[in-house]
Coordinates of C-alpha atoms in Angstrom, one line a residue:
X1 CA 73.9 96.8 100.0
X2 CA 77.4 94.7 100.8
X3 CA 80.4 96.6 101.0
X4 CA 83.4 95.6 98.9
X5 CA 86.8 97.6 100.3
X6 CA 85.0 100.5 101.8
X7 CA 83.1 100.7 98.3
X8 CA 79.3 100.7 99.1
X9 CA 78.3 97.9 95.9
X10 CA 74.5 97.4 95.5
X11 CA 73.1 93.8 94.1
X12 CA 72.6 94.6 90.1
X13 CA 69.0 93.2 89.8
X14 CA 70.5 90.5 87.2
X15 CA 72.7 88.1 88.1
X16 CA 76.3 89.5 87.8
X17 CA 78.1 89.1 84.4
X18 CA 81.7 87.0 84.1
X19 CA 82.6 90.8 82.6
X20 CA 81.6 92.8 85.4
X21 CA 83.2 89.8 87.7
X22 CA 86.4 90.3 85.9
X23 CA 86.8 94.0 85.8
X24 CA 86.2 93.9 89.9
X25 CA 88.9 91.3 90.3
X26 CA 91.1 93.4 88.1
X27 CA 89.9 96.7 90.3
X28 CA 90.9 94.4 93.3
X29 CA 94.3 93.1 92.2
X30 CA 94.9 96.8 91.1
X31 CA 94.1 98.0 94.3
X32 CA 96.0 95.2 96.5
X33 CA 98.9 96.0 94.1
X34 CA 98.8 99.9 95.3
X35 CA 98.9 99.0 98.5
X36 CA 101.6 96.7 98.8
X37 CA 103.8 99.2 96.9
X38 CA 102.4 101.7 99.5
X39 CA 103.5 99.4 102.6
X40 CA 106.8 98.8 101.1
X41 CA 107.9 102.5 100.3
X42 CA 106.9 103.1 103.9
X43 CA 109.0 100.0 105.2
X44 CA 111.9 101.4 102.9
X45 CA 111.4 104.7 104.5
X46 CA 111.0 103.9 108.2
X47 CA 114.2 101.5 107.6
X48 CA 116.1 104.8 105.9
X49 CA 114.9 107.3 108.7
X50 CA 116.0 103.9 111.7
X51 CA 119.2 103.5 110.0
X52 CA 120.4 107.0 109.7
X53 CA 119.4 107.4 113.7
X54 CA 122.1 104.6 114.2
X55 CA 124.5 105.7 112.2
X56 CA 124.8 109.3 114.5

């Protein structure tokens, strides 16, 4: 077993399709994606919260 983001994946007896390739890229992107918007609302929000300290 490999593990693939925390996802435990097992070895699929036959070699692995270009469509089952595809749709894991796609899972991948999807899930870099969500956590770059993630990281960047929290940026926005710890540069709201630092910038409302200074401003007092």
């Amino acid at each position: 077993d490999r593990f693939i983001c925390g996802v435990r994946v097992q070895r699929p007896p036959q070699p692995i399709s270009n469509q089952h390739l595809c749709s894991l890229a796609l899972f991948a992107f999807k899930d870099q994606a969500c956590g770059q918007r993630l990281i960047r609302s929290f940026i926005r929000l710890k540069i709201l919260t630092i910038s409302s300290l200074t401003d007092q």
